[in-house]
Amino acid sequence: MADTSLPAGRSARPLLSGRGGEHLLVALLALYVLALGLWPLLRLFAEAFGANDAGEPLGLIRDGLAARATGRALGNTVYAAAGSVVVSAVLGVALALAMGMLRLRGRVAMTFLILAPLLIPSQIMALAWIELMGSSSPILGPLGLAPGPGQTNPMYSAGGIIALMGIEHMPLVFLAVRAALAALPEDLVEAARIAGAGRGRILVRVVLPLVAPAAASGAILAFAAAVGNFGVPALLGIPGRFPMLTTLIYQRLNGFGPAVIGQVAVLALLLVALAGAALLLRAVLVRRAVPVDRGGRALQPLELGRWQLPVEAGLWLALMVMAVLPMLALLGTALVPALGVPLTPETLTFDNFTQTLWSNATIRRAFANSAGLSLAAAVISATVALGLGYMAAQRRHGLARRLLWLTDAPFVVPGTVLALAYILVFLPPLPGLGVSIYGTSTILLLAYLARFLPLVLGPATVAMAGTEPALDEAARIVGAGLLARIGRITAPMAAPSLVAGAVLVFLTAFNELTLSALLWSSGVETVGVMVFSLQYEGNSTGAAALSAASVGLVLLLALTLDRLAGRLPPGTLPWRS
Amino acid sequence: MTLRTSLALALLAGTALTDPAFAQAAGTITVYTSQPNDQMALVVEAFNKDHPEITVEVFRTGTTELMTKLQAEFAAGSTPADVMLIADAVAMTQLKNDDRLLAYADAPVEGIPAALIDPDMTFFGTKLITTGIVYNTTMVDHAPTSWADLTAPEAAASLIMPSPLYSGAAVIHVGTMVQQPEFGWKYYETLADNGAVAGQGNGTVIEAVARGEKAYGIIIEYMAMNAKAKGSPVEFVFPAEGVSSITQPVAILKDSDNPEAAKVFVDWQLSKAAQEQSVAQGYFPILAGVAQPAGYPPVEALKILPADASVMLSEDQKTKQAFADLFGG
């Protein structure tokens, strides 16, 4: 007698077992991905394609494209993003070649500094460079190199934006080229050497062509990131009168309110078109890349001999200028009592720290909000990544695999676009409930969840795809339910990558500005927003103190993780790979 | 705890339970304000010394942005804001005309000049803030004394001013200046032609002048005076032609879910204790009998440029547009 035909036999099985449970899980995940990411974005684009006030179809797009401000912001965005990619590519490739091919001392520390821009949010980088390059610079001032009185800070310009976004996104190129170098077989270099090629020739004719696709793909990522960057243009471009698409959206929305959402949706569409075109190009590039036989011994680091010291000194100098000096300048400004006062032992004060961090209830609340929101975003994202990763990578569920693609949408569109979509969809009261989540911490949390899921989903699916499915099969055969299998078998195996991904979500969300700047409200201030608004109310010393404290906190977390490096799978910490 | 204090506490608790007015005036209120974060932190601290039963949450940004935020929240259904404490009466009047403000007929307004109080008792001036000239003392040899001095090519070329697209004080200042027959838009055109620039709020002005990026700035007086007191190399001038002034009015929103506590906050804002704290923070007081901050001229000696508020209100969008055309958005 067939057991399965008996209804009683079915109801006795635990909930969420069998294919039905899996379908239910995937349906829930699909709802999550669609409601949080896709639906708001689609609504925004639909808005952009709508009629204008005069009722002309596609009027908004036509008006938007015809406006002088749009053309200028679009031109500036393309110009600055393209310029910054040159900076990112030159720095990223050079540093990756140095780190990947040379035998250097202190490589972990160097790599950590190279990747520091990933940990330091762009608005804080911008602040730090404003302090470093300004006429009251605590570093350049004593050396007599600061701009003279009456001269505007050179950072407030297209050049400043290009340089800074270039440094900010350099790690994207660096990581791509590093990974390509790590996979480069020694045999090829050996063969070239036997054929009589010198070092320079090997570099130019063998190594560079082989890492070029990786460098290009990293550079395109850097372009997409630069197009969507908000922190740098907000702090350098607004005072420098160099409007870019992200800042134009911010200014329009703050100056005129949600009434102009249709107009700014057109700007958002332009942003997405730029980033989308870049990513499409990258996909084509990746597909057309010539495969290299990745077998064989990995590349052996080159001995530098008498060049060891000069090369190391040069690298340290470059890293000091890029990563350390700006932070010292920021700290210097945090320690003076008022702007324009030089930093001396007599003027040094900790007032800015006590005032901003201790006695200001709003800032204390901002720290609590950012910590709570990032923690919630990290935990929820890791949980979702576990379920979705399991269904897609281990069970190879068709719909789940398609969802993986869709989760990338809110991550690759510029943050400003996502925030705009959230205002559009979540400003009116939720259907059925009659309350709006606009102005509450919920809207921030949902936006963080939509945006940062790929940070943990990516590593998690890679880890799960690499695990043996036999254990899961065995558990299924002995009748273990879906949740039991995920919880007892998949979760422990994927735990290191889930934890690492969750930490990455936390660190990124903690100082987040782009989404928060448009979605925050009373009671739900975040650290990123407070830095930004202190700077704008003329309290640069306070902004510097708060930035220094939050960067300190993030570095502390990163170093704690570093201490645990031995227990994490290789590749978890980017600076240790 | 001694017997006496516990008795006193029990009595207090008894009062609290029996007196409905007292019981209601507790809980949390949210204040939307354009006053800087660090100042508001001290205001809340002082308020809580007198009224520990009321928790105050502060949302701070420029007046223009604040108004936008509020409009968005009205569109979303409701706002968390209970009290508005913003730079200028123009924005307040807009809210009043939209029927967003609660009339508070019993507000304690004795001692406050009638000109600072809305006749319908919906908003009340809390301080006097004037806009004048700041300059960097290491860069300027001959201190400017008048608005006209700023039009000189070498001064205008190194001048920064706040934009009405961000600052409520700038809305009033530009609105006042263009109403003066001797200035008008011609004044701003000259400034723009000679290279003057607009920042965002007043914060960006003190920032640029204190750092020495610009030699001159148009700014509200307390920001310059406070920076000078903390050691920045700046000096403030009350121009000979007169200053524009704003009153930082406070009001209760109709939408408030805790109007009783909001009234307590408004009462306190108009009290002598609050006025004395304002003075300590560098503001001119509005209450008779409270002295101005050290180094400030007496209020009676201030020459305030005349301005028609109703014209300013009706021309608000036009003014912002004209300014943006000259100095950029």
PDB file of C-alpha atoms in Angstrom, chain B residues 43-227:
ATOM      1  CA  VAL B  43      18.731  73.990  25.986  1.00  0.00           C
ATOM      2  CA  VAL B  44      17.231  70.551  26.594  1.00  0.00           C
ATOM      3  CA  GLU B  45      19.502  70.012  29.579  1.00  0.00           C
ATOM      4  CA  ALA B  46      18.425  73.310  31.169  1.00  0.00           C
ATOM      5  CA  PHE B  47      14.758  72.654  30.357  1.00  0.00           C
ATOM      6  CA  ASN B  48      14.969  69.220  31.957  1.00  0.00           C
ATOM      7  CA  LYS B  49      16.374  70.740  35.150  1.00  0.00           C
ATOM      8  CA  ASP B  50      13.042  72.547  35.520  1.00  0.00           C
ATOM      9  CA  HIS B  51      10.900  69.837  33.885  1.00  0.00           C
ATOM     10  CA  PRO B  52      12.439  66.392  34.301  1.00  0.00           C
ATOM     11  CA  GLU B  53       9.067  64.795  33.546  1.00  0.00           C
ATOM     12  CA  ILE B  54       9.204  65.845  29.879  1.00  0.00           C
ATOM     13  CA  THR B  55      11.596  64.172  27.458  1.00  0.00           C
ATOM     14  CA  VAL B  56      12.608  66.370  24.541  1.00  0.00           C
ATOM     15  CA  GLU B  57      13.733  64.915  21.244  1.00  0.00           C
ATOM     16  CA  VAL B  58      15.432  67.269  18.834  1.00  0.00           C
ATOM     17  CA  PHE B  59      15.511  67.160  15.056  1.00  0.00           C
ATOM     18  CA  ARG B  60      17.898  69.767  13.704  1.00  0.00           C
ATOM     19  CA  THR B  61      18.487  70.969  10.185  1.00  0.00           C
ATOM     20  CA  GLY B  62      18.285  74.207   8.189  1.00  0.00           C
ATOM     21  CA  THR B  63      14.887  75.943   8.219  1.00  0.00           C
ATOM     22  CA  THR B  64      14.242  75.409   4.515  1.00  0.00           C
ATOM     23  CA  GLU B  65      15.010  71.686   4.742  1.00  0.00           C
ATOM     24  CA  LEU B  66      12.988  71.426   7.914  1.00  0.00           C
ATOM     25  CA  MET B  67       9.934  72.821   6.158  1.00  0.00           C
ATOM     26  CA  THR B  68      10.390  70.340   3.300  1.00  0.00           C
ATOM     27  CA  LYS B  69      10.678  67.469   5.748  1.00  0.00           C
ATOM     28  CA  LEU B  70       7.528  68.599   7.500  1.00  0.00           C
ATOM     29  CA  GLN B  71       5.609  68.821   4.216  1.00  0.00           C
ATOM     30  CA  ALA B  72       6.728  65.279   3.378  1.00  0.00           C
ATOM     31  CA  GLU B  73       5.536  64.037   6.741  1.00  0.00           C
ATOM     32  CA  PHE B  74       2.191  65.743   6.381  1.00  0.00           C
ATOM     33  CA  ALA B  75       1.898  63.942   3.048  1.00  0.00           C
ATOM     34  CA  ALA B  76       2.749  60.656   4.778  1.00  0.00           C
ATOM     35  CA  GLY B  77      -0.113  61.204   7.213  1.00  0.00           C
ATOM     36  CA  SER B  78       1.472  62.646  10.334  1.00  0.00           C
ATOM     37  CA  THR B  79       4.624  64.185  11.730  1.00  0.00           C
ATOM     38  CA  PRO B  80       6.413  63.294  14.940  1.00  0.00           C
ATOM     39  CA  ALA B  81       6.988  67.016  15.513  1.00  0.00           C
ATOM     40  CA  ASP B  82       5.165  68.749  18.363  1.00  0.00           C
ATOM     41  CA  VAL B  83       7.057  72.023  18.535  1.00  0.00           C
ATOM     42  CA  MET B  84       8.680  74.130  15.829  1.00  0.00           C
ATOM     43  CA  LEU B  85      11.560  76.398  16.819  1.00  0.00           C
ATOM     44  CA  ILE B  86      12.792  77.829  13.543  1.00  0.00           C
ATOM     45  CA  ALA B  87      14.674  80.830  12.292  1.00  0.00           C
ATOM     46  CA  ASP B  88      12.081  83.024  10.701  1.00  0.00           C
ATOM     47  CA  ALA B  89       8.545  84.240  10.879  1.00  0.00           C
ATOM     48  CA  VAL B  90       8.031  83.826   7.126  1.00  0.00           C
ATOM     49  CA  ALA B  91       8.202  80.049   7.365  1.00  0.00           C
ATOM     50  CA  MET B  92       6.046  80.135  10.493  1.00  0.00           C
ATOM     51  CA  THR B  93       3.449  82.250   8.728  1.00  0.00           C
ATOM     52  CA  GLN B  94       3.342  79.709   5.923  1.00  0.00           C
ATOM     53  CA  LEU B  95       2.593  76.989   8.468  1.00  0.00           C
ATOM     54  CA  LYS B  96      -0.010  79.181  10.096  1.00  0.00           C
ATOM     55  CA  ASN B  97      -1.693  79.887   6.751  1.00  0.00           C
ATOM     56  CA  ASP B  98      -1.778  76.154   6.085  1.00  0.00           C
ATOM     57  CA  ASP B  99      -3.629  75.802   9.394  1.00  0.00           C
ATOM     58  CA  ARG B 100      -0.889  73.692  10.936  1.00  0.00           C
ATOM     59  CA  LEU B 101      -0.338  75.711  14.120  1.00  0.00           C
ATOM     60  CA  LEU B 102      -2.140  75.518  17.430  1.00  0.00           C
ATOM     61  CA  ALA B 103      -3.313  78.811  18.888  1.00  0.00           C
ATOM     62  CA  TYR B 104      -2.033  79.159  22.463  1.00  0.00           C
ATOM     63  CA  ALA B 105      -3.987  82.075  23.866  1.00  0.00           C
ATOM     64  CA  ASP B 106      -2.627  81.744  27.416  1.00  0.00           C
ATOM     65  CA  ALA B 107       1.041  81.841  26.477  1.00  0.00           C
ATOM     66  CA  PRO B 108       3.046  83.876  29.011  1.00  0.00           C
ATOM     67  CA  VAL B 109       3.969  86.798  26.775  1.00  0.00           C
ATOM     68  CA  GLU B 110       4.216  89.666  29.275  1.00  0.00           C
ATOM     69  CA  GLY B 111       7.454  91.583  28.871  1.00  0.00           C
ATOM     70  CA  ILE B 112       7.851  90.548  25.223  1.00  0.00           C
ATOM     71  CA  PRO B 113       7.396  93.238  22.554  1.00  0.00           C
ATOM     72  CA  ALA B 114       4.119  92.835  20.706  1.00  0.00           C
ATOM     73  CA  ALA B 115       5.917  92.938  17.357  1.00  0.00           C
ATOM     74  CA  LEU B 116       7.461  89.547  18.117  1.00  0.00           C
ATOM     75  CA  ILE B 117       4.141  87.829  18.826  1.00  0.00           C
ATOM     76  CA  ASP B 118       1.696  86.565  16.237  1.00  0.00           C
ATOM     77  CA  PRO B 119      -1.616  88.436  16.822  1.00  0.00           C
ATOM     78  CA  ASP B 120      -3.451  85.105  16.638  1.00  0.00           C
ATOM     79  CA  MET B 121      -1.143  83.672  19.317  1.00  0.00           C
ATOM     80  CA  THR B 122       0.135  80.806  17.169  1.00  0.00           C
ATOM     81  CA  PHE B 123       3.838  81.665  17.311  1.00  0.00           C
ATOM     82  CA  PHE B 124       6.115  83.680  19.561  1.00  0.00           C
ATOM     83  CA  GLY B 125       9.573  85.155  18.993  1.00  0.00           C
ATOM     84  CA  THR B 126      12.151  83.735  21.394  1.00  0.00           C
ATOM     85  CA  LYS B 127      15.225  85.781  20.638  1.00  0.00           C
ATOM     86  CA  LEU B 128      16.575  88.448  18.375  1.00  0.00           C
ATOM     87  CA  ILE B 129      19.119  87.346  15.788  1.00  0.00           C
ATOM     88  CA  THR B 130      20.671  89.947  13.532  1.00  0.00           C
ATOM     89  CA  THR B 131      22.622  89.528  10.315  1.00  0.00           C
ATOM     90  CA  GLY B 132      25.782  91.565   9.826  1.00  0.00           C
ATOM     91  CA  ILE B 133      29.350  91.204   8.581  1.00  0.00           C
ATOM     92  CA  VAL B 134      32.123  88.902   9.756  1.00  0.00           C
ATOM     93  CA  TYR B 135      35.749  89.234   8.670  1.00  0.00           C
ATOM     94  CA  ASN B 136      38.991  87.370   9.221  1.00  0.00           C
ATOM     95  CA  THR B 137      41.274  89.515  11.377  1.00  0.00           C
ATOM     96  CA  THR B 138      44.481  88.071   9.949  1.00  0.00           C
ATOM     97  CA  MET B 139      43.439  88.926   6.390  1.00  0.00           C
ATOM     98  CA  VAL B 140      41.695  92.284   6.707  1.00  0.00           C
ATOM     99  CA  ASP B 141      43.534  95.471   7.649  1.00  0.00           C
ATOM    100  CA  HIS B 142      40.703  97.993   7.405  1.00  0.00           C
ATOM    101  CA  ALA B 143      37.593  96.616   9.018  1.00  0.00           C
ATOM    102  CA  PRO B 144      34.428  97.106   6.957  1.00  0.00           C
ATOM    103  CA  THR B 145      31.812  99.311   8.588  1.00  0.00           C
ATOM    104  CA  SER B 146      28.876  99.134   6.165  1.00  0.00           C
ATOM    105  CA  TRP B 147      27.061  96.922   3.676  1.00  0.00           C
ATOM    106  CA  ALA B 148      28.297  99.275   0.973  1.00  0.00           C
ATOM    107  CA  ASP B 149      31.933  98.438   1.875  1.00  0.00           C
ATOM    108  CA  LEU B 150      31.334  94.857   0.760  1.00  0.00           C
ATOM    109  CA  THR B 151      30.637  95.880  -2.843  1.00  0.00           C
ATOM    110  CA  ALA B 152      34.237  97.063  -3.335  1.00  0.00           C
ATOM    111  CA  PRO B 153      35.783  94.654  -5.859  1.00  0.00           C
ATOM    112  CA  GLU B 154      38.540  93.413  -3.521  1.00  0.00           C
ATOM    113  CA  ALA B 155      36.031  92.798  -0.696  1.00  0.00           C
ATOM    114  CA  ALA B 156      33.333  91.171  -2.826  1.00  0.00           C
ATOM    115  CA  ALA B 157      35.906  88.912  -4.453  1.00  0.00           C
ATOM    116  CA  SER B 158      36.564  87.365  -1.046  1.00  0.00           C
ATOM    117  CA  LEU B 159      32.988  87.391   0.291  1.00  0.00           C
ATOM    118  CA  ILE B 160      30.770  84.442   1.175  1.00  0.00           C
ATOM    119  CA  MET B 161      27.118  84.611   2.217  1.00  0.00           C
ATOM    120  CA  PRO B 162      24.457  82.109   3.304  1.00  0.00           C
ATOM    121  CA  SER B 163      21.859  81.008   0.749  1.00  0.00           C
ATOM    122  CA  PRO B 164      18.112  81.423   1.303  1.00  0.00           C
ATOM    123  CA  LEU B 165      17.753  77.962  -0.216  1.00  0.00           C
ATOM    124  CA  TYR B 166      19.118  76.614   3.081  1.00  0.00           C
ATOM    125  CA  SER B 167      18.931  79.248   5.780  1.00  0.00           C
ATOM    126  CA  GLY B 168      15.848  80.883   7.233  1.00  0.00           C
ATOM    127  CA  ALA B 169      17.938  83.840   8.402  1.00  0.00           C
ATOM    128  CA  ALA B 170      19.158  84.311   4.841  1.00  0.00           C
ATOM    129  CA  VAL B 171      15.564  84.278   3.566  1.00  0.00           C
ATOM    130  CA  ILE B 172      14.838  87.248   5.811  1.00  0.00           C
ATOM    131  CA  HIS B 173      18.143  88.950   5.163  1.00  0.00           C
ATOM    132  CA  VAL B 174      17.868  88.826   1.373  1.00  0.00           C
ATOM    133  CA  GLY B 175      14.160  89.652   1.615  1.00  0.00           C
ATOM    134  CA  THR B 176      14.989  92.699   3.765  1.00  0.00           C
ATOM    135  CA  MET B 177      17.899  93.926   1.657  1.00  0.00           C
ATOM    136  CA  VAL B 178      15.983  93.825  -1.614  1.00  0.00           C
ATOM    137  CA  GLN B 179      13.228  95.944  -0.018  1.00  0.00           C
ATOM    138  CA  GLN B 180      15.696  98.746   0.812  1.00  0.00           C
ATOM    139  CA  PRO B 181      15.656 101.445  -1.874  1.00  0.00           C
ATOM    140  CA  GLU B 182      19.434 101.971  -1.581  1.00  0.00           C
ATOM    141  CA  PHE B 183      20.213  98.262  -2.045  1.00  0.00           C
ATOM    142  CA  GLY B 184      17.607  96.197  -3.937  1.00  0.00           C
ATOM    143  CA  TRP B 185      18.616  93.407  -6.316  1.00  0.00           C
ATOM    144  CA  LYS B 186      21.210  95.826  -7.739  1.00  0.00           C
ATOM    145  CA  TYR B 187      23.241  95.267  -4.553  1.00  0.00           C
ATOM    146  CA  TYR B 188      23.305  91.506  -5.052  1.00  0.00           C
ATOM    147  CA  GLU B 189      24.055  91.861  -8.743  1.00  0.00           C
ATOM    148  CA  THR B 190      27.108  93.976  -7.898  1.00  0.00           C
ATOM    149  CA  LEU B 191      28.251  91.424  -5.330  1.00  0.00           C
ATOM    150  CA  ALA B 192      27.819  88.585  -7.829  1.00  0.00           C
ATOM    151  CA  ASP B 193      29.609  90.507 -10.595  1.00  0.00           C
ATOM    152  CA  ASN B 194      32.526  91.192  -8.285  1.00  0.00           C
ATOM    153  CA  GLY B 195      32.911  87.519  -7.397  1.00  0.00           C
ATOM    154  CA  ALA B 196      31.001  87.002  -4.157  1.00  0.00           C
ATOM    155  CA  VAL B 197      29.773  83.440  -3.593  1.00  0.00           C
ATOM    156  CA  ALA B 198      26.968  81.826  -1.627  1.00  0.00           C
ATOM    157  CA  GLY B 199      27.558  78.867   0.661  1.00  0.00           C
ATOM    158  CA  GLN B 200      24.745  76.858   2.211  1.00  0.00           C
ATOM    159  CA  GLY B 201      23.770  77.850   5.743  1.00  0.00           C
ATOM    160  CA  ASN B 202      25.474  80.344   8.045  1.00  0.00           C
ATOM    161  CA  GLY B 203      27.696  77.461   9.186  1.00  0.00           C
ATOM    162  CA  THR B 204      29.466  77.367   5.848  1.00  0.00           C
ATOM    163  CA  VAL B 205      30.134  81.109   6.151  1.00  0.00           C
ATOM    164  CA  ILE B 206      31.847  81.007   9.538  1.00  0.00           C
ATOM    165  CA  GLU B 207      33.694  77.906   8.365  1.00  0.00           C
ATOM    166  CA  ALA B 208      35.216  79.668   5.350  1.00  0.00           C
ATOM    167  CA  VAL B 209      36.014  82.915   7.159  1.00  0.00           C
ATOM    168  CA  ALA B 210      37.493  81.304  10.298  1.00  0.00           C
ATOM    169  CA  ARG B 211      39.688  79.029   8.193  1.00  0.00           C
ATOM    170  CA  GLY B 212      40.855  82.014   6.150  1.00  0.00           C
ATOM    171  CA  GLU B 213      39.429  80.773   2.864  1.00  0.00           C
ATOM    172  CA  LYS B 214      37.364  83.930   2.597  1.00  0.00           C
ATOM    173  CA  ALA B 215      38.114  87.306   4.148  1.00  0.00           C
ATOM    174  CA  TYR B 216      34.513  88.509   4.562  1.00  0.00           C
ATOM    175  CA  GLY B 217      31.167  86.913   5.269  1.00  0.00           C
ATOM    176  CA  ILE B 218      27.532  87.873   5.736  1.00  0.00           C
ATOM    177  CA  ILE B 219      26.373  86.041   8.828  1.00  0.00           C
ATOM    178  CA  ILE B 220      24.102  85.943  11.866  1.00  0.00           C
ATOM    179  CA  GLU B 221      25.889  87.641  14.738  1.00  0.00           C
ATOM    180  CA  TYR B 222      26.080  84.886  17.376  1.00  0.00           C
ATOM    181  CA  MET B 223      27.919  82.432  15.153  1.00  0.00           C
ATOM    182  CA  ALA B 224      30.677  84.951  14.545  1.00  0.00           C
ATOM    183  CA  MET B 225      30.722  86.126  18.169  1.00  0.00           C
ATOM    184  CA  ASN B 226      30.859  82.552  19.509  1.00  0.00           C
ATOM    185  CA  ALA B 227      33.648  81.566  17.131  1.00  0.00           C
TER     186      ALA B 227
END
